[in-house]
Short mmCIF file of C-alpha atoms in Angstrom, two decimals:
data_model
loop_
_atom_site.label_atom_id
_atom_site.label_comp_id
_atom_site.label_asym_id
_atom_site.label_seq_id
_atom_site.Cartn_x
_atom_site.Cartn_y
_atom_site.Cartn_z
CA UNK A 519 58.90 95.75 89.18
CA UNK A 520 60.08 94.17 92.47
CA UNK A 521 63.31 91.35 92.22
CA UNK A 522 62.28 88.29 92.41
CA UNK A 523 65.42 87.38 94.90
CA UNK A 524 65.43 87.88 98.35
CA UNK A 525 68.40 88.06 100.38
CA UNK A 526 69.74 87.06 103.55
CA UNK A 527 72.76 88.48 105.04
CA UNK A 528 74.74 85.30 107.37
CA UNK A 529 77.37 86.25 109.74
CA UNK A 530 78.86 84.50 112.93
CA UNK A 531 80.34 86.81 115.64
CA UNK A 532 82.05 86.61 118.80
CA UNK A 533 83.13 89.71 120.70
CA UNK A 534 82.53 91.99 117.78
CA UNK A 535 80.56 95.08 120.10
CA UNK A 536 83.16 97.75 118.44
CA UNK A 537 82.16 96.65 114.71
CA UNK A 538 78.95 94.99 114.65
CA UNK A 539 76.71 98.09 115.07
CA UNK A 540 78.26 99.51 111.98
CA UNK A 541 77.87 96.26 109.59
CA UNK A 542 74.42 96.06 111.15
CA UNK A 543 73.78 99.94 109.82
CA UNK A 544 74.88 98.78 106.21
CA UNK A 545 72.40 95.95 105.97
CA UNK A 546 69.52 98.01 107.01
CA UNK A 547 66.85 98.23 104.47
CA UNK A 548 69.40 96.81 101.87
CA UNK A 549 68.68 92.78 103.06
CA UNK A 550 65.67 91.29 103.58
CA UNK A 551 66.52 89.29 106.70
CA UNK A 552 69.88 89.28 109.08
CA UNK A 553 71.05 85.58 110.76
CA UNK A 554 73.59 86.49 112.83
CA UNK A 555 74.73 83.53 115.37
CA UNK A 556 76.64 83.73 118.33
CA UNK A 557 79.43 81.48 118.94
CA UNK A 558 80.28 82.71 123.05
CA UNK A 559 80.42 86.70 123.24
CA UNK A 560 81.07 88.21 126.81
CA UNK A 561 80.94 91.68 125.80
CA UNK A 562 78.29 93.91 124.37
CA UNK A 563 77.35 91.75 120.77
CA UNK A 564 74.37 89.64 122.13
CA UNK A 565 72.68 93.00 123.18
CA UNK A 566 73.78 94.96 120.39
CA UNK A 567 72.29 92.30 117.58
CA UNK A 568 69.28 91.80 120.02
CA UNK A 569 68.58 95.53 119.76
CA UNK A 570 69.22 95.91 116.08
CA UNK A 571 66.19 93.10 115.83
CA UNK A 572 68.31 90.84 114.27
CA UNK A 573 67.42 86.75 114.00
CA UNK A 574 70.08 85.75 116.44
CA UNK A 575 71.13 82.06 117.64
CA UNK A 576 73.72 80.64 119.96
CA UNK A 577 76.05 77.74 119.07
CA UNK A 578 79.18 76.89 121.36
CA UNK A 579 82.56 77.29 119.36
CA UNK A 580 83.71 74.29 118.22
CA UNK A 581 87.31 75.45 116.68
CA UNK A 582 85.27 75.56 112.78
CA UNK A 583 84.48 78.37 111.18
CA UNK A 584 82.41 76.36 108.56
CA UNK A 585 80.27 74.72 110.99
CA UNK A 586 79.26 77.86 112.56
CA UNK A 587 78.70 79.77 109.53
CA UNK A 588 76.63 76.47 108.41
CA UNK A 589 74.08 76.97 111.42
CA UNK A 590 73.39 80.41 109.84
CA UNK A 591 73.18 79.10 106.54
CA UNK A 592 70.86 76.57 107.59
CA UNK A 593 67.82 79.50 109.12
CA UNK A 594 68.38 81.83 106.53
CA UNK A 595 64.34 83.01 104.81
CA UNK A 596 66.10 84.42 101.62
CA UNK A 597 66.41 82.78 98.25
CA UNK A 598 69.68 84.07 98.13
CA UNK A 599 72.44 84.82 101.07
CA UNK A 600 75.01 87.32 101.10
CA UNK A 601 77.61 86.04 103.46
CA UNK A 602 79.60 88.56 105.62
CA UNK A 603 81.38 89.32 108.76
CA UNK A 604 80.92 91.70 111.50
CA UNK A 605 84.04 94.49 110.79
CA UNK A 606 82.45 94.32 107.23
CA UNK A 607 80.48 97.14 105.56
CA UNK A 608 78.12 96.50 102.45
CA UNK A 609 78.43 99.02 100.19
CA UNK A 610 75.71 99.70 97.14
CA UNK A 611 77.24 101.89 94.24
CA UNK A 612 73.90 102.85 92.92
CA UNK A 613 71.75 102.15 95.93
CA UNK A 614 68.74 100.72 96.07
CA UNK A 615 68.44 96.87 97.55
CA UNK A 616 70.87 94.42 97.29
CA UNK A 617 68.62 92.00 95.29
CA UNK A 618 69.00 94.57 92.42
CA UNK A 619 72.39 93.55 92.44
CA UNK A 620 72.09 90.00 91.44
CA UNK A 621 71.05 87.76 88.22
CA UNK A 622 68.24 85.37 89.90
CA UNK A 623 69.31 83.10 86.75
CA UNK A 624 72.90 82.62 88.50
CA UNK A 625 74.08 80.58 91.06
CA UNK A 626 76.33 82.90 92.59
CA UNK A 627 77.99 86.69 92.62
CA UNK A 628 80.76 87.65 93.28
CA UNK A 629 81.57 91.13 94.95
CA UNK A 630 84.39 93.45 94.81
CA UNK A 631 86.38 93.28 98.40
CA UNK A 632 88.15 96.08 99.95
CA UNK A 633 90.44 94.08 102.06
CA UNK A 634 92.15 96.38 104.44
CA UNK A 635 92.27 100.52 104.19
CA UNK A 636 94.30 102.17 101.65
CA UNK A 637 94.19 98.71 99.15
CA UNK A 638 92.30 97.76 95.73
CA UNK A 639 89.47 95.69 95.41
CA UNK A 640 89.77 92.15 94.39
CA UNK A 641 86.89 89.45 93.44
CA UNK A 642 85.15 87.49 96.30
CA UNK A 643 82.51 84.65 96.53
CA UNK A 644 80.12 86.50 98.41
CA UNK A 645 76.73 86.10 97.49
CA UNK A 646 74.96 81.99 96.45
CA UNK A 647 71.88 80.73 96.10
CA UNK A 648 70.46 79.74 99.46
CA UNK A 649 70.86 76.10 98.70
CA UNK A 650 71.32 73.28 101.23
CA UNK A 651 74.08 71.58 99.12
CA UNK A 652 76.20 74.96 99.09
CA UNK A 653 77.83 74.36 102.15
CA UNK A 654 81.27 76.01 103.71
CA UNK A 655 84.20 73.28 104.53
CA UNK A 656 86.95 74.03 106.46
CA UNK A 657 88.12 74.45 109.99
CA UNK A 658 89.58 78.13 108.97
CA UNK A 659 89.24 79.86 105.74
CA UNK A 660 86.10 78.33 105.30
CA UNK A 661 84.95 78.10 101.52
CA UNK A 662 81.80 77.03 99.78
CA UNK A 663 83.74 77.84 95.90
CA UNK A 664 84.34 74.15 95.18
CA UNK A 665 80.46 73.01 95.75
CA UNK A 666 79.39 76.65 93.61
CA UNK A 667 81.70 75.71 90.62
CA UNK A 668 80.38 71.93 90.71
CA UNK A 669 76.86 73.29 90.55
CA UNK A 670 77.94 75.79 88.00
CA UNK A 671 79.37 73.29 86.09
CA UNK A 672 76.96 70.60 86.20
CA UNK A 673 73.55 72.38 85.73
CA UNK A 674 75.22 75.08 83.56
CA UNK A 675 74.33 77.98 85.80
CA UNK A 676 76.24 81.04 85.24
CA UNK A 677 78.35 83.02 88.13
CA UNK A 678 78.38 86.80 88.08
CA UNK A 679 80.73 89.28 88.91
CA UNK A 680 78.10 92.70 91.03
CA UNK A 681 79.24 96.02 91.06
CA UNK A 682 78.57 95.20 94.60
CA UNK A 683 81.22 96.39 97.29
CA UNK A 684 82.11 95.13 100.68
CA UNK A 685 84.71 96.92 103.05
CA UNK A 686 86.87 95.23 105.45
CA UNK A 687 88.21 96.94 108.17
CA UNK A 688 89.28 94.21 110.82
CA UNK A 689 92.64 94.46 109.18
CA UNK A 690 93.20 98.10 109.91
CA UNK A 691 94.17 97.36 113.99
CA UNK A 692 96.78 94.48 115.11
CA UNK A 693 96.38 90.72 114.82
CA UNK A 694 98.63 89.58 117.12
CA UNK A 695 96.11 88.67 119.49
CA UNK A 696 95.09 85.92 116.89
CA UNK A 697 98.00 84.28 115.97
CA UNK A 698 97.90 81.32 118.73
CA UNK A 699 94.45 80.87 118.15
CA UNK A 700 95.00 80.51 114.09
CA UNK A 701 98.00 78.39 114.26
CA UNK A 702 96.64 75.38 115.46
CA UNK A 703 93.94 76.09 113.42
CA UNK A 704 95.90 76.11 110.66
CA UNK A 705 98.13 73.38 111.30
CA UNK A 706 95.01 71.31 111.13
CA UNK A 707 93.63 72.72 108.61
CA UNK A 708 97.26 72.01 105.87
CA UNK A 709 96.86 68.62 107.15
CA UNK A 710 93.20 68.42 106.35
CA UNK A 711 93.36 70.14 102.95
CA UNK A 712 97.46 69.84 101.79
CA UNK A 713 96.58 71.18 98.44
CA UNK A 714 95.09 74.30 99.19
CA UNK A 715 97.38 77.12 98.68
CA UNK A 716 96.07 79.65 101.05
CA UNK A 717 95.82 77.96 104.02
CA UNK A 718 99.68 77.40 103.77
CA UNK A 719 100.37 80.75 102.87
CA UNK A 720 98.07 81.81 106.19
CA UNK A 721 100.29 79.31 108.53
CA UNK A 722 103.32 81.25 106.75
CA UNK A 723 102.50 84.26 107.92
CA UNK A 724 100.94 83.69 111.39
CA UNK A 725 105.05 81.74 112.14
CA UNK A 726 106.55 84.84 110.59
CA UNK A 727 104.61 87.17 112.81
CA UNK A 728 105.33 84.19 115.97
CA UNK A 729 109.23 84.83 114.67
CA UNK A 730 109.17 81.10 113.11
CA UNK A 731 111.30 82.18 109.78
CA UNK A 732 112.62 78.76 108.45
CA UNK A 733 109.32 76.95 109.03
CA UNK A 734 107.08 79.92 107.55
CA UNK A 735 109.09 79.95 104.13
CA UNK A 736 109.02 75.79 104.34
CA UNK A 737 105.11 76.37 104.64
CA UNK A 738 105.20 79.49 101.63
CA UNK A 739 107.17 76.16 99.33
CA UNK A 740 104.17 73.70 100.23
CA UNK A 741 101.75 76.09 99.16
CA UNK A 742 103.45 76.67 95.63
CA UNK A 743 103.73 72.98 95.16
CA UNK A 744 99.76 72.57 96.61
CA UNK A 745 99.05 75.19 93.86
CA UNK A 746 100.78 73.05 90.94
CA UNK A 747 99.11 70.03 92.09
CA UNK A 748 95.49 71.86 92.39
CA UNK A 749 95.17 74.64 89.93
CA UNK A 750 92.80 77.18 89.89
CA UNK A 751 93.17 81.20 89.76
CA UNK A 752 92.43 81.53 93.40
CA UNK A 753 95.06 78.83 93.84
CA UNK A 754 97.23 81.21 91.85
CA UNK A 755 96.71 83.81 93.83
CA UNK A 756 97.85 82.37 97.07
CA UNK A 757 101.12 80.93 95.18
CA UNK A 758 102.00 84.72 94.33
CA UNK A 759 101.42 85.52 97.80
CA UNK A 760 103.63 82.60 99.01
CA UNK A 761 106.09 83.85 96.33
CA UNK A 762 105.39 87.34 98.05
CA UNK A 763 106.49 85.93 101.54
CA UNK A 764 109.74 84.21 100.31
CA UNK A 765 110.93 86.90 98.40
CA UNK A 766 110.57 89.14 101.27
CA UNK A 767 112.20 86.88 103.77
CA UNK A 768 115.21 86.62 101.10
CA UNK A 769 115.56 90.09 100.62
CA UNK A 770 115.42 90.90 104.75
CA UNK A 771 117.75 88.26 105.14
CA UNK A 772 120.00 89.66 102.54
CA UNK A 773 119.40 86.65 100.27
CA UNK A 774 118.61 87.29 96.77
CA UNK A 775 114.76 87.62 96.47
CA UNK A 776 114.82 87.88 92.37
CA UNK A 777 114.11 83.42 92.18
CA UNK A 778 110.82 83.71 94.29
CA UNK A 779 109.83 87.02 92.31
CA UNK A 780 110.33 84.97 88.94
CA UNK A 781 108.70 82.30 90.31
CA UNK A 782 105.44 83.85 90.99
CA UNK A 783 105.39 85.75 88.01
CA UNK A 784 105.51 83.37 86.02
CA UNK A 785 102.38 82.27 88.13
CA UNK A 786 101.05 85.20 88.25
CA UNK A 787 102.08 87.82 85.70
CA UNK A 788 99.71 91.15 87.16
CA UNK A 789 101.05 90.30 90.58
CA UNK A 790 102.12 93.74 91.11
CA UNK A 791 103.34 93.66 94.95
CA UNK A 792 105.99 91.25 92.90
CA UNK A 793 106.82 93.76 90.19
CA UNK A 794 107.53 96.46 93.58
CA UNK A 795 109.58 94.09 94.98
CA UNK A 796 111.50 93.43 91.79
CA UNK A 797 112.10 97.13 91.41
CA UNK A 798 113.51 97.19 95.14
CA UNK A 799 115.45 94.27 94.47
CA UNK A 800 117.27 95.77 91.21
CA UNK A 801 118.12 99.10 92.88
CA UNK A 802 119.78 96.88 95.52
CA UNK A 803 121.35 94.89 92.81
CA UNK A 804 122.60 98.06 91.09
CA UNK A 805 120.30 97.96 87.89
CA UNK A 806 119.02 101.55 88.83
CA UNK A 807 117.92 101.62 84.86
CA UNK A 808 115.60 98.33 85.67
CA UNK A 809 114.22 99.75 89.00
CA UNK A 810 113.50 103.23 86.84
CA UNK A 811 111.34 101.01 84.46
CA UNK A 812 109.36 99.35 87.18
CA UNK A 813 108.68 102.45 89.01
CA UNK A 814 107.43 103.62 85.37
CA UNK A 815 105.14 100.85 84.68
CA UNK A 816 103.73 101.11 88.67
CA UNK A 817 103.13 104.26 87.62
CA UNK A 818 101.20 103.73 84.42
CA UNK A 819 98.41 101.42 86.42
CA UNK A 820 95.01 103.41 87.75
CA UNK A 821 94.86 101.58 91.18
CA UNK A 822 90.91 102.34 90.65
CA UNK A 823 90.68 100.00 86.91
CA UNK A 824 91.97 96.90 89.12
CA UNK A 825 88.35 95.47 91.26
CA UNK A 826 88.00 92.18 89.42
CA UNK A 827 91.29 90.56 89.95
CA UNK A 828 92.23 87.50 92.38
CA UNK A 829 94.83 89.57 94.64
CA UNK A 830 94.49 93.30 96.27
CA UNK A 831 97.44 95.76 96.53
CA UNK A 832 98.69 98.41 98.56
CA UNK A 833 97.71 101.68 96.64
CA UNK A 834 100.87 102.95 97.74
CA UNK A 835 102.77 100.48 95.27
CA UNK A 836 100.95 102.61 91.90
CA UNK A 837 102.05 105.98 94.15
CA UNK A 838 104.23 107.53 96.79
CA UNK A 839 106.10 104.46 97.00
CA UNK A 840 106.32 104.43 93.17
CA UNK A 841 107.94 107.78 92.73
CA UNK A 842 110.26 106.96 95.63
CA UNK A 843 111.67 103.81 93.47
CA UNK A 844 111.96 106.14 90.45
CA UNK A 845 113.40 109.15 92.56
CA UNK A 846 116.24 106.48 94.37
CA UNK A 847 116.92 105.45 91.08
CA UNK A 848 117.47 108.60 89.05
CA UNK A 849 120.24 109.16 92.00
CA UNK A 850 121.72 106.60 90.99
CA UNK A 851 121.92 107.62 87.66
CA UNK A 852 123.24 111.05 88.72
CA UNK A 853 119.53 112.67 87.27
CA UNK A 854 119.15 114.78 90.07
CA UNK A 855 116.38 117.29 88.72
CA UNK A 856 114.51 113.77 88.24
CA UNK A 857 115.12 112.50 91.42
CA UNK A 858 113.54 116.21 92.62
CA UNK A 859 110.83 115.86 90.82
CA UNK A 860 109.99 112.04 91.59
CA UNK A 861 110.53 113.39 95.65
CA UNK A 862 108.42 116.18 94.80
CA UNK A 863 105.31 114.45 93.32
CA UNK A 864 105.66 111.33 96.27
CA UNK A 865 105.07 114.52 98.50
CA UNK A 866 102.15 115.79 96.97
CA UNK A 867 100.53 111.96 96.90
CA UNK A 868 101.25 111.65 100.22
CA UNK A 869 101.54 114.99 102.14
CA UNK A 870 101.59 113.35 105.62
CA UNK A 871 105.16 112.04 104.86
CA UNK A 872 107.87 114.70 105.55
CA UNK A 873 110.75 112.59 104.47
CA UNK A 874 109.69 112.60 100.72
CA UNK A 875 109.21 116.89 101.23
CA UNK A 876 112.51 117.26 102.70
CA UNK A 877 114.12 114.86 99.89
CA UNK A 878 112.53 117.32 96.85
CA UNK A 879 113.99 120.61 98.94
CA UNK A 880 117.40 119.00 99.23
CA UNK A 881 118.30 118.05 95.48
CA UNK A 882 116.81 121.77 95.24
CA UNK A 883 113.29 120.75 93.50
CA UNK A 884 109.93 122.79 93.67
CA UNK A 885 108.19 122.64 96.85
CA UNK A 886 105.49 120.31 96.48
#
């Protein structure tokens, strides 16, 4: 028996000739129609999407994402869109359409991101009813979340977490070449929307990256305080990440990172890039015993089991990098056969690093 939802896939590019030909690939036969609008490429996209047979329009960039990803929501054919971006993939555990995916009783699903190579899945709104009064707002970081839970709420319609994946790989290269671009952006943006968390923790990072440390942790405290003032768990999220940013700062600047690391535990409890950086913090404290119990409970976590929560995290943390906090810190405590053995298995999870090899051979361990 055929779905009764049919889906549109939405995206806006600009310049995207290196990764559009590959999203395009994962949407074949999986969508039932592909909007893809132009906002000014000069390179190879307009031919590319023309080829593909793609429904393509052209709309001058305007400095908003949300009102060019708008003009695609508004010629989508679909009952149902499935918004997504050029270095994107669409993955389908089980195959099949994409409509198979989704509860035509819902207003929305939500999909299971792969944010950047080598990281967990988290939840993202990435699938809604075609709907003109699901909208995205927002200059950057566009989001259409507040008008789906209104909706939601209002006419009791259920949202869904799919088994369905999406992979992002326009994190894997540099994005230096966007941080002037994004920073104005953003600085309109915090001014537009001063309680949302994220956009503050964005601005953060782009004046990190643009060597701005005083103002990036100023902008990391206004999105904690945005998040009190505005709760919600994606608005948690982005105060762990804030929390993230200052503790890091602290520690580089050989401050004392353990306050921010509290602090957005105590926001976020299963923020585990926070529990790695409290382990790194104690060895460098000299609680070797406290780093040893971190690394343990790092350990303990199946980096696979964690696809439904608000933030993604290096796999590395729950690995390698794991058994290099435990092996430092059974040095410490003079357990050198420990250490070895910590060394040795870091080696074996990630064979391309020699250092962790050499480490094991050293305190006279088995070769991994």
């Amino acid at each position: 028996m055929s779905s009764p939802v049919t889906v549109s896939a939405a995206m806006i590019v600009r310049n995207e000739q290196s990764f559009l030909p590959g999203c395009l690939e994962s949407l074949q036969g999986r969508v039932d129609d592909i909007v893809v609008v132009d906002t000014g490429s000069t390179d190879g996209t307009v031919d590319i999407a023309t080829r593909a047979g793609v429904r393509l329009y052209h709309q001058p960039w305007r400095d908003d994402f949300a009102a060019a990803r708008n003009a695609a929501l508004a010629r989508v054919s679909g009952s149902w869109v499935l918004y997504i971006d050029a270095d994107e993939r669409l993955v389908l555990p089980e195959g099949g359409v994409l409509a198979d995916y989704i509860d035509p009783g819902a207003i929305a699903g939500l999909v299971r991101l792969r944010p950047k190579t080598g990281y967990t899945r988290y939840r993202e709104w990435r699938l809604f009813r075609s709907d003109p009064r699901l909208r995205f707002a927002g200059r950057i970081h566009e989001t259409m979340v507040p008008a789906i839970r209104t909706i939601s709420t209002r006419e009791g319609l259920p949202i869904r977490q799919t088994s369905v994946r999406i992979d992002h790989l326009g994190y894997d290269g540099g994005q230096g070449h966007k941080h002037a671009r994004n920073l104005a952006l953003l600085e309109q943006a915090v001014r537009d929307d001063p309680d949302r968390a994220f956009l503050w923790h964005h601005l953060a990072e782009t004046l990190v990256a643009l060597g701005r440390l005083q103002p990036a942790m100023a902008a990391a405290r206004s999105g904690i305080a945005g998040a009190r003032r505005q709760e919600s768990d994606e608005q948690r999220a982005a105060a762990s990440l804030c929390c993230q940013l200052l503790a890091r700062a602290e520690r580089q600047g050989g401050g004392d990172p353990v306050p921010a690391i509290a602090e957005g535990l105590a926001i976020l409890p299963h923020d585990y890039a926070l529990w790695f950086l409290l382990g790194r913090a104690a060895l460098d404290a000299g609680r070797p015993r406290a780093a040893l119990r971190v690394a343990q409970k790092l350990r303990a976590i199946d980096p696979d089991t964690l696809q439904d929560g608000v933030l993604a995290f290096d796999r590395r943390i729950f690995g390698d990098r794991a058994c290099e906090l435990a092996a430092v810190a059974c040095l410490r405590l003079g357990h050198r056969r420990d250490a070895a053995a910590h060394f040795a298995e870091a080696a074996r999870l990630a064979p391309d690093e020699m250092t962790y090899r050499l480490k094991a051979s050293a305190l006279g361990g088995p070769a991994p």
